[in-house]
mmCIF file of C-alpha atoms in Angstrom:
data_model
loop_
_atom_site.group_PDB
_atom_site.id
_atom_site.type_symbol
_atom_site.label_atom_id
_atom_site.label_comp_id
_atom_site.label_asym_id
_atom_site.label_seq_id
_atom_site.Cartn_x
_atom_site.Cartn_y
_atom_site.Cartn_z
ATOM 1 C CA LYS U 1 97.741 79.916 149.036
ATOM 2 C CA PHE U 2 94.586 78.387 146.693
ATOM 3 C CA CYS U 3 93.324 79.922 144.179
ATOM 4 C CA SER U 4 90.452 82.284 144.100
ATOM 5 C CA PHE U 5 86.575 80.122 144.248
ATOM 6 C CA GLY U 6 88.967 77.562 145.658
ATOM 7 C CA GLN U 7 89.444 74.766 148.464
ATOM 8 C CA LEU U 8 92.584 73.453 151.023
ATOM 9 C CA THR U 9 93.390 70.747 152.719
ATOM 10 C CA LEU U 10 95.142 71.283 155.499
ATOM 11 C CA SER U 11 96.994 68.225 157.204
ATOM 12 C CA ALA U 12 98.589 67.706 160.363
ATOM 13 C CA ASN U 13 101.669 65.609 160.402
ATOM 14 C CA GLU U 14 101.362 63.202 163.904
ATOM 15 C CA PHE U 15 99.382 60.110 163.075
ATOM 16 C CA GLY U 16 96.857 58.759 166.222
ATOM 17 C CA ALA U 17 97.078 61.563 168.000
ATOM 18 C CA GLU U 18 94.671 64.532 169.270
ATOM 19 C CA TYR U 19 94.134 66.967 168.201
ATOM 20 C CA ALA U 20 92.558 70.798 167.985
ATOM 21 C CA TRP U 21 92.939 73.478 165.008
ATOM 22 C CA SER U 22 91.593 77.104 165.473
ATOM 23 C CA THR U 23 88.508 75.942 163.632
ATOM 24 C CA GLY U 24 87.676 74.555 166.420
ATOM 25 C CA GLU U 25 88.045 70.699 164.234
ATOM 26 C CA SER U 26 89.645 67.690 165.526
ATOM 27 C CA ASP U 27 89.935 65.693 162.654
ATOM 28 C CA ARG U 28 93.473 65.411 161.913
ATOM 29 C CA GLU U 29 92.762 66.839 158.070
ATOM 30 C CA ILE U 30 90.968 70.125 157.967
ATOM 31 C CA ILE U 31 89.218 71.909 154.543
ATOM 32 C CA VAL U 32 89.885 75.179 154.687
ATOM 33 C CA ASN U 33 88.323 78.244 152.058
ATOM 34 C CA THR U 34 88.680 81.395 153.569
ATOM 35 C CA LEU U 35 92.253 83.853 153.896
ATOM 36 C CA ASP U 36 93.323 82.999 158.025
ATOM 37 C CA THR U 37 95.087 82.208 159.727
ATOM 38 C CA PHE U 38 95.628 78.838 161.534
ATOM 39 C CA TRP U 39 96.664 76.677 163.987
ATOM 40 C CA VAL U 40 97.232 73.306 165.394
ATOM 41 C CA LYS U 41 97.739 71.639 168.505
ATOM 42 C CA VAL U 42 98.895 68.594 168.826
ATOM 43 C CA THR U 43 98.791 66.249 171.757
ATOM 44 C CA THR U 44 100.215 62.648 171.312
ATOM 45 C CA ALA U 45 99.896 59.106 172.854
ATOM 46 C CA GLU U 46 102.992 60.086 175.090
ATOM 47 C CA ASN U 47 101.252 62.570 176.196
ATOM 48 C CA CYS U 48 103.332 65.056 174.462
ATOM 49 C CA GLU U 49 102.537 68.621 173.171
ATOM 50 C CA LEU U 50 102.652 70.320 169.415
ATOM 51 C CA SER U 51 101.685 73.067 167.475
ATOM 52 C CA ASP U 52 102.047 74.783 164.733
ATOM 53 C CA THR U 53 100.616 77.964 162.476
ATOM 54 C CA THR U 54 100.606 78.323 158.641
ATOM 55 C CA ILE U 55 98.609 81.553 156.753
ATOM 56 C CA VAL U 56 96.939 80.557 154.117
ATOM 57 C CA TYR U 57 96.626 83.356 151.161
ATOM 58 C CA GLU U 58 94.873 83.525 148.264
ATOM 59 C CA ASP U 59 96.895 82.923 144.469
ATOM 60 C CA THR U 60 95.283 84.743 141.589
ATOM 61 C CA LEU U 61 96.815 83.796 138.054
ATOM 62 C CA LEU U 62 97.179 87.097 136.727
ATOM 63 C CA ILE U 63 96.877 87.144 132.750
ATOM 64 C CA ASP U 64 98.143 90.260 130.827
ATOM 65 C CA LEU U 65 96.751 90.712 126.409
ATOM 66 C CA GLY U 66 98.501 94.238 126.569
ATOM 67 C CA GLU U 67 96.838 96.951 126.037
ATOM 68 C CA ASP U 68 94.596 97.554 123.645
ATOM 69 C CA ALA U 69 95.249 97.275 120.291
ATOM 70 C CA SER U 70 94.733 98.607 116.636
ATOM 71 C CA PHE U 71 96.131 97.904 112.979
ATOM 72 C CA CYS U 72 95.537 98.865 109.343
ATOM 73 C CA GLU U 73 93.003 96.651 106.968
ATOM 74 C CA GLY U 74 94.522 94.042 105.619
ATOM 75 C CA ASP U 75 96.598 93.047 108.305
ATOM 76 C CA SER U 76 96.415 91.210 111.541
ATOM 77 C CA VAL U 77 97.421 91.339 114.935
ATOM 78 C CA ILE U 78 98.958 88.362 117.342
ATOM 79 C CA ILE U 79 97.450 88.128 120.681
ATOM 80 C CA ASP U 80 99.790 85.807 123.277
ATOM 81 C CA ALA U 81 98.234 84.678 126.307
ATOM 82 C CA GLY U 82 101.370 83.510 127.624
ATOM 83 C CA ASP U 83 102.689 80.078 128.551
ATOM 84 C CA PHE U 84 100.156 78.415 130.544
ATOM 85 C CA VAL U 85 98.550 75.027 131.046
ATOM 86 C CA THR U 86 95.638 75.496 129.201
ATOM 87 C CA GLU U 87 93.653 78.502 127.308
ATOM 88 C CA ILE U 88 90.060 79.130 126.272
ATOM 89 C CA TRP U 89 89.805 82.094 123.606
ATOM 90 C CA ASN U 90 86.692 83.811 123.678
ATOM 91 C CA SER U 91 86.814 82.337 119.574
ATOM 92 C CA SER U 92 86.466 78.308 120.431
ATOM 93 C CA ASP U 93 90.541 78.601 119.762
ATOM 94 C CA THR U 94 93.461 76.854 122.452
ATOM 95 C CA SER U 95 96.132 77.783 121.371
ATOM 96 C CA SER U 96 98.497 79.974 123.530
ATOM 97 C CA THR U 97 98.268 83.065 120.924
ATOM 98 C CA LEU U 98 95.178 84.000 118.821
ATOM 99 C CA SER U 99 95.919 85.821 115.266
ATOM 100 C CA VAL U 100 92.712 88.355 114.772
ATOM 101 C CA ASN U 101 92.365 90.540 112.099
ATOM 102 C CA GLN U 102 88.970 92.242 112.365
ATOM 103 C CA SER U 103 87.918 94.585 115.282
ATOM 104 C CA ASP U 104 86.851 92.396 118.324
ATOM 105 C CA THR U 105 86.181 92.471 122.382
ATOM 106 C CA ILE U 106 89.116 88.689 122.971
ATOM 107 C CA THR U 107 89.019 87.534 125.780
ATOM 108 C CA VAL U 108 91.158 84.676 127.243
ATOM 109 C CA LEU U 109 90.403 82.617 130.412
ATOM 110 C CA ALA U 110 94.542 80.861 131.304
ATOM 111 C CA ILE U 111 94.629 77.811 134.059
ATOM 112 C CA ASP U 112 97.952 77.332 135.045
ATOM 113 C CA SER U 113 99.319 73.495 136.207
ATOM 114 C CA GLU U 114 97.358 73.947 139.800
ATOM 115 C CA GLY U 115 94.105 74.075 138.827
ATOM 116 C CA CYS U 116 94.339 78.478 138.587
ATOM 117 C CA PHE U 117 92.883 80.628 135.974
ATOM 118 C CA GLY U 118 92.678 83.956 135.150
ATOM 119 C CA ILE U 119 91.108 85.845 132.795
ATOM 120 C CA ASP U 120 92.262 89.565 130.836
ATOM 121 C CA THR U 121 90.166 91.200 127.880
ATOM 122 C CA MET U 122 91.730 93.118 124.420
ATOM 123 C CA VAL U 123 90.156 95.893 122.362
ATOM 124 C CA VAL U 124 91.420 95.516 119.429
ATOM 125 C CA THR U 125 90.396 97.820 116.436
ATOM 126 C CA GLN U 126 91.054 97.933 112.791
ATOM 127 C CA ASN U 127 91.051 101.032 110.930
ATOM 128 C CA PRO U 128 91.230 101.424 107.249
ATOM 129 C CA THR U 129 93.355 101.260 104.957
ATOM 130 C CA PRO U 130 93.593 104.277 102.403
ATOM 131 C CA SER U 131 93.694 103.971 98.812
ATOM 132 C CA LEU U 132 96.240 104.993 95.497
ATOM 133 C CA SER U 133 96.761 104.968 92.390
ATOM 134 C CA LEU U 134 99.355 107.486 89.841
ATOM 135 C CA THR U 135 98.026 109.494 86.929
ATOM 136 C CA GLN U 136 100.981 107.717 85.063
ATOM 137 C CA GLN U 137 101.330 104.836 83.082
ATOM 138 C CA ASP U 138 104.983 103.527 82.625
ATOM 139 C CA SER U 139 107.717 105.780 80.664
ATOM 140 C CA ALA U 140 110.606 106.779 79.430
ATOM 141 C CA ILE U 141 112.204 110.046 79.657
ATOM 142 C CA CYS U 142 116.775 111.000 77.615
ATOM 143 C CA ASP U 143 117.626 111.654 81.868
ATOM 144 C CA LEU U 144 121.375 112.111 80.173
ATOM 145 C CA ILE U 145 120.744 115.404 78.256
ATOM 146 C CA GLY U 146 118.275 116.225 81.627
ATOM 147 C CA GLU U 147 114.999 115.495 80.056
ATOM 148 C CA THR U 148 112.323 115.191 83.345
ATOM 149 C CA THR U 149 109.199 113.690 83.703
ATOM 150 C CA SER U 150 105.807 113.787 86.327
ATOM 151 C CA ALA U 151 104.067 111.704 88.615
ATOM 152 C CA SER U 152 100.681 112.637 90.290
ATOM 153 C CA VAL U 153 98.454 111.059 93.161
ATOM 154 C CA LEU U 154 94.674 110.504 91.551
ATOM 155 C CA ASN U 155 93.223 110.882 95.184
ATOM 156 C CA PRO U 156 95.398 112.931 97.565
ATOM 157 C CA GLU U 157 92.456 113.178 99.891
ATOM 158 C CA ASP U 158 94.089 115.509 102.197
ATOM 159 C CA MET U 159 96.520 112.860 103.127
ATOM 160 C CA ASP U 160 100.018 112.478 103.438
ATOM 161 C CA ILE U 161 101.921 111.735 100.332
ATOM 162 C CA ILE U 162 105.859 110.845 100.251
ATOM 163 C CA TRP U 163 107.029 110.350 97.525
ATOM 164 C CA SER U 164 110.909 107.986 96.639
ATOM 165 C CA THR U 165 112.143 111.296 94.886
ATOM 166 C CA GLY U 166 112.308 112.677 98.730
ATOM 167 C CA GLU U 167 109.492 114.715 97.338
ATOM 168 C CA SER U 168 106.376 115.139 99.749
ATOM 169 C CA GLY U 169 102.492 116.156 98.323
ATOM 170 C CA GLU U 170 100.067 115.458 95.531
ATOM 171 C CA THR U 171 103.298 116.091 92.459
ATOM 172 C CA THR U 172 106.855 115.094 92.066
ATOM 173 C CA THR U 173 108.775 115.696 89.135
ATOM 174 C CA VAL U 174 111.176 112.621 87.873
ATOM 175 C CA SER U 175 114.462 113.292 86.626
ATOM 176 C CA ASP U 176 116.189 109.586 86.920
ATOM 177 C CA THR U 177 115.180 106.475 85.604
ATOM 178 C CA GLY U 178 114.087 103.670 87.894
ATOM 179 C CA TRP U 179 110.495 103.340 90.314
ATOM 180 C CA VAL U 180 108.915 105.954 91.367
ATOM 181 C CA LYS U 181 106.818 104.602 94.305
ATOM 182 C CA ALA U 182 104.087 107.085 96.117
ATOM 183 C CA THR U 183 103.023 106.162 99.753
ATOM 184 C CA LYS U 184 99.942 107.744 101.558
ATOM 185 C CA THR U 185 99.664 108.016 104.566
ATOM 186 C CA ASN U 186 96.671 108.386 106.271
ATOM 187 C CA GLU U 187 95.435 109.248 110.143
ATOM 188 C CA PHE U 188 95.869 105.903 111.675
ATOM 189 C CA GLU U 189 99.279 105.916 110.400
ATOM 190 C CA CYS U 190 98.375 103.049 107.089
ATOM 191 C CA SER U 191 99.638 103.099 104.010
ATOM 192 C CA ALA U 192 99.269 102.939 101.056
ATOM 193 C CA LYS U 193 101.468 102.300 97.657
ATOM 194 C CA ASP U 194 101.872 102.261 93.422
ATOM 195 C CA SER U 195 104.168 102.923 91.425
ATOM 196 C CA VAL U 196 105.406 103.554 88.180
ATOM 197 C CA PHE U 197 108.742 102.938 85.868
ATOM 198 C CA VAL U 198 110.631 105.234 84.823
ATOM 199 C CA ASP U 199 112.856 103.897 81.840
ATOM 200 C CA ARG U 200 115.553 105.404 79.578
ATOM 201 C CA GLU U 201 114.854 106.591 76.079
ATOM 202 C CA CYS U 202 117.463 108.888 74.553
ATOM 203 C CA GLU U 203 117.684 109.378 70.562
ATOM 204 C CA GLU U 204 119.627 108.188 68.740
ATOM 205 C CA LYS U 205 121.489 110.771 67.015
ATOM 206 C CA THR U 206 124.326 111.804 64.066
ATOM 207 C CA PHE U 207 125.662 114.587 62.525
ATOM 208 C CA THR U 208 126.773 115.936 59.144
ATOM 209 C CA LEU U 209 130.058 117.843 58.138
ATOM 210 C CA PRO U 210 129.047 119.639 54.459
ATOM 211 C CA ASN U 211 131.596 118.662 51.493
ATOM 212 C CA ILE U 212 131.953 121.401 50.402
ATOM 213 C CA PHE U 213 132.694 126.165 52.192
ATOM 214 C CA THR U 214 133.852 128.940 50.882
ATOM 215 C CA PRO U 215 136.520 131.028 53.251
ATOM 216 C CA ASP U 216 136.140 133.130 51.581
ATOM 217 C CA ASP U 217 135.222 136.696 53.622
ATOM 218 C CA ASP U 218 132.228 137.351 52.121
ATOM 219 C CA GLY U 219 129.941 135.907 54.640
ATOM 220 C CA THR U 220 128.330 132.998 53.283
ATOM 221 C CA ASN U 221 129.585 129.835 54.254
ATOM 222 C CA GLU U 222 132.558 130.870 55.762
ATOM 223 C CA THR U 223 133.503 127.960 58.153
ATOM 224 C CA PHE U 224 133.488 124.126 58.417
ATOM 225 C CA ILE U 225 131.320 123.283 60.848
ATOM 226 C CA PRO U 226 127.851 121.052 61.246
ATOM 227 C CA ILE U 227 124.788 121.591 59.684
ATOM 228 C CA GLU U 228 122.939 120.599 62.641
ATOM 229 C CA ASP U 229 122.269 123.155 65.241
ATOM 230 C CA PRO U 230 124.973 123.249 67.726
ATOM 231 C CA ILE U 231 123.955 123.513 70.802
ATOM 232 C CA SER U 232 121.857 120.546 70.117
ATOM 233 C CA LEU U 233 124.874 118.394 68.866
ATOM 234 C CA SER U 234 126.653 119.252 72.899
ATOM 235 C CA THR U 235 124.038 117.274 74.131
ATOM 236 C CA TYR U 236 124.055 114.259 72.469
ATOM 237 C CA PHE U 237 127.606 114.201 71.935
ATOM 238 C CA SER U 238 131.400 114.651 73.025
ATOM 239 C CA VAL U 239 134.086 114.896 70.809
ATOM 240 C CA ILE U 240 136.777 113.343 71.454
ATOM 241 C CA GLN U 241 138.844 114.839 68.190
ATOM 242 C CA PHE U 242 138.742 117.193 65.725
ATOM 243 C CA ILE U 243 141.569 116.543 62.187
ATOM 244 C CA VAL U 244 141.849 117.747 59.221
ATOM 245 C CA TYR U 245 144.541 116.418 56.120
ATOM 246 C CA ASN U 246 145.073 117.664 53.390
ATOM 247 C CA ARG U 247 145.315 114.775 50.124
ATOM 248 C CA TRP U 248 149.542 114.145 50.717
ATOM 249 C CA GLY U 249 147.898 113.050 54.441
ATOM 250 C CA ARG U 250 149.500 115.900 56.405
ATOM 251 C CA ILE U 251 147.794 117.502 59.127
ATOM 252 C CA VAL U 252 146.406 120.665 59.074
ATOM 253 C CA TYR U 253 144.128 120.968 61.466
ATOM 254 C CA MET U 254 143.132 119.384 65.090
ATOM 255 C CA SER U 255 141.341 120.065 67.818
ATOM 256 C CA LYS U 256 139.853 118.324 71.118
ATOM 257 C CA ASP U 257 136.665 118.216 73.346
ATOM 258 C CA LYS U 258 135.224 120.134 71.079
ATOM 259 C CA LEU U 259 132.914 120.413 67.826
ATOM 260 C CA PRO U 260 134.345 120.934 64.111
ATOM 261 C CA TYR U 261 134.939 124.119 63.460
ATOM 262 C CA TRP U 262 137.648 125.191 60.431
ATOM 263 C CA GLU U 263 138.123 128.012 59.268
ATOM 264 C CA GLY U 264 140.440 126.811 56.510
ATOM 265 C CA ILE U 265 143.659 127.763 57.607
ATOM 266 C CA TYR U 266 146.874 125.737 58.283
ATOM 267 C CA GLN U 267 146.222 126.184 62.266
ATOM 268 C CA ASP U 268 151.326 126.144 63.878
ATOM 269 C CA THR U 269 150.968 129.185 61.003
ATOM 270 C CA GLY U 270 147.813 130.805 60.534
ATOM 271 C CA GLU U 271 147.934 130.988 57.092
ATOM 272 C CA SER U 272 145.406 130.336 54.499
ATOM 273 C CA CYS U 273 144.999 126.926 52.940
ATOM 274 C CA PRO U 274 144.478 126.882 49.905
ATOM 275 C CA SER U 275 141.435 125.155 47.517
ATOM 276 C CA GLY U 276 141.620 121.693 46.858
ATOM 277 C CA THR U 277 140.056 118.308 48.840
ATOM 278 C CA TYR U 278 140.544 118.074 52.517
ATOM 279 C CA PHE U 279 140.168 115.209 54.430
ATOM 280 C CA TRP U 280 138.470 115.116 57.847
ATOM 281 C CA ILE U 281 137.969 112.552 61.249
ATOM 282 C CA VAL U 282 136.152 113.191 64.207
ATOM 283 C CA ASP U 283 136.137 110.770 66.947
ATOM 284 C CA TYR U 284 133.366 111.369 69.372
ATOM 285 C CA ARG U 285 131.487 109.490 71.568
ATOM 286 C CA THR U 286 127.446 109.143 71.904
ATOM 287 C CA ILE U 287 125.032 110.394 74.778
ATOM 288 C CA TYR U 288 125.697 106.698 75.832
ATOM 289 C CA GLY U 289 129.031 107.056 76.196
ATOM 290 C CA GLU U 290 129.645 104.406 73.088
ATOM 291 C CA PRO U 291 133.179 105.612 70.939
ATOM 292 C CA LYS U 292 131.705 106.433 67.829
ATOM 293 C CA LYS U 293 133.837 107.639 64.339
ATOM 294 C CA LEU U 294 132.872 109.494 61.305
ATOM 295 C CA ASN U 295 135.031 110.275 57.900
ATOM 296 C CA GLY U 296 134.992 112.483 55.214
ATOM 297 C CA TYR U 297 136.504 115.054 52.795
ATOM 298 C CA VAL U 298 135.557 118.565 52.321
ATOM 299 C CA GLN U 299 136.099 120.706 49.475
ATOM 300 C CA LEU U 300 137.684 124.071 50.246
ATOM 301 C CA VAL U 301 137.232 127.429 47.344
ATOM 302 C CA ARG U 302 138.873 130.044 47.446
ATOM 303 C CA LYS U 303 138.071 133.471 45.320
ATOM 304 C CA SER U 304 141.245 134.444 43.697
ATOM 305 C CA GLY U 305 142.489 136.733 45.197
ATOM 306 C CA THR U 306 141.599 135.233 49.010
#
């Protein structure tokens, strides 16, 4: 075998003999540069005749850089010419691999240990990467009570937008704290990312119980309940236990897992408690789950006969 544009020396291994080649030459060695079948007849000094035949074929060095490639702006592509003695790129680089970070037509010449060479070319294309900006800055919500916020892409450009919330499109609703990330992808599958941080910020609230109530069936101030809106309170608190004592320390009323509510009656008998001072304790948990305790007193006032 020989390389393209090369030549090959054929030799007879008998010395001091007469040689007759198929090419018409009569030397022990001949040089060929064509693809063909060659034979030689050798007549030794003892008048013995020997012959042999060889086929000369072309050894083409195959270089395969692969399919033409594309990559996104800001990235690069690595082209591998293979493992040869010498690689020469059209950029004058001589390493076996080449890193390309812009559009170009890449050509490599590779040479093997026998001096055979091959050439291949690849076209690499740099595709544009989109830009992405969110309209929101870092913000805070109280997710523990169901507060939400939203995030939007400033420049959607009719591209595919995927959010870390699982939603797609220009805007997403955020109900959890943490990083909210958006990814915008163009027709070349090139992507840009942006994110904002949503922190947890819940208002520390408390509740107030009155120091007097009048359960006398006149429709006013009939029950001992918190002054604040009960719906709002139930959002921010979870009451564990509410206990009312009389002045001698006897429990007259107790409830669990609900806001304080007392109508001024003995829980065990259902009879009305007399006017006087009563003491109360509330064990509850804040919106963060922290255990708290409130205590105080209330004056129960009844009109005569009630």
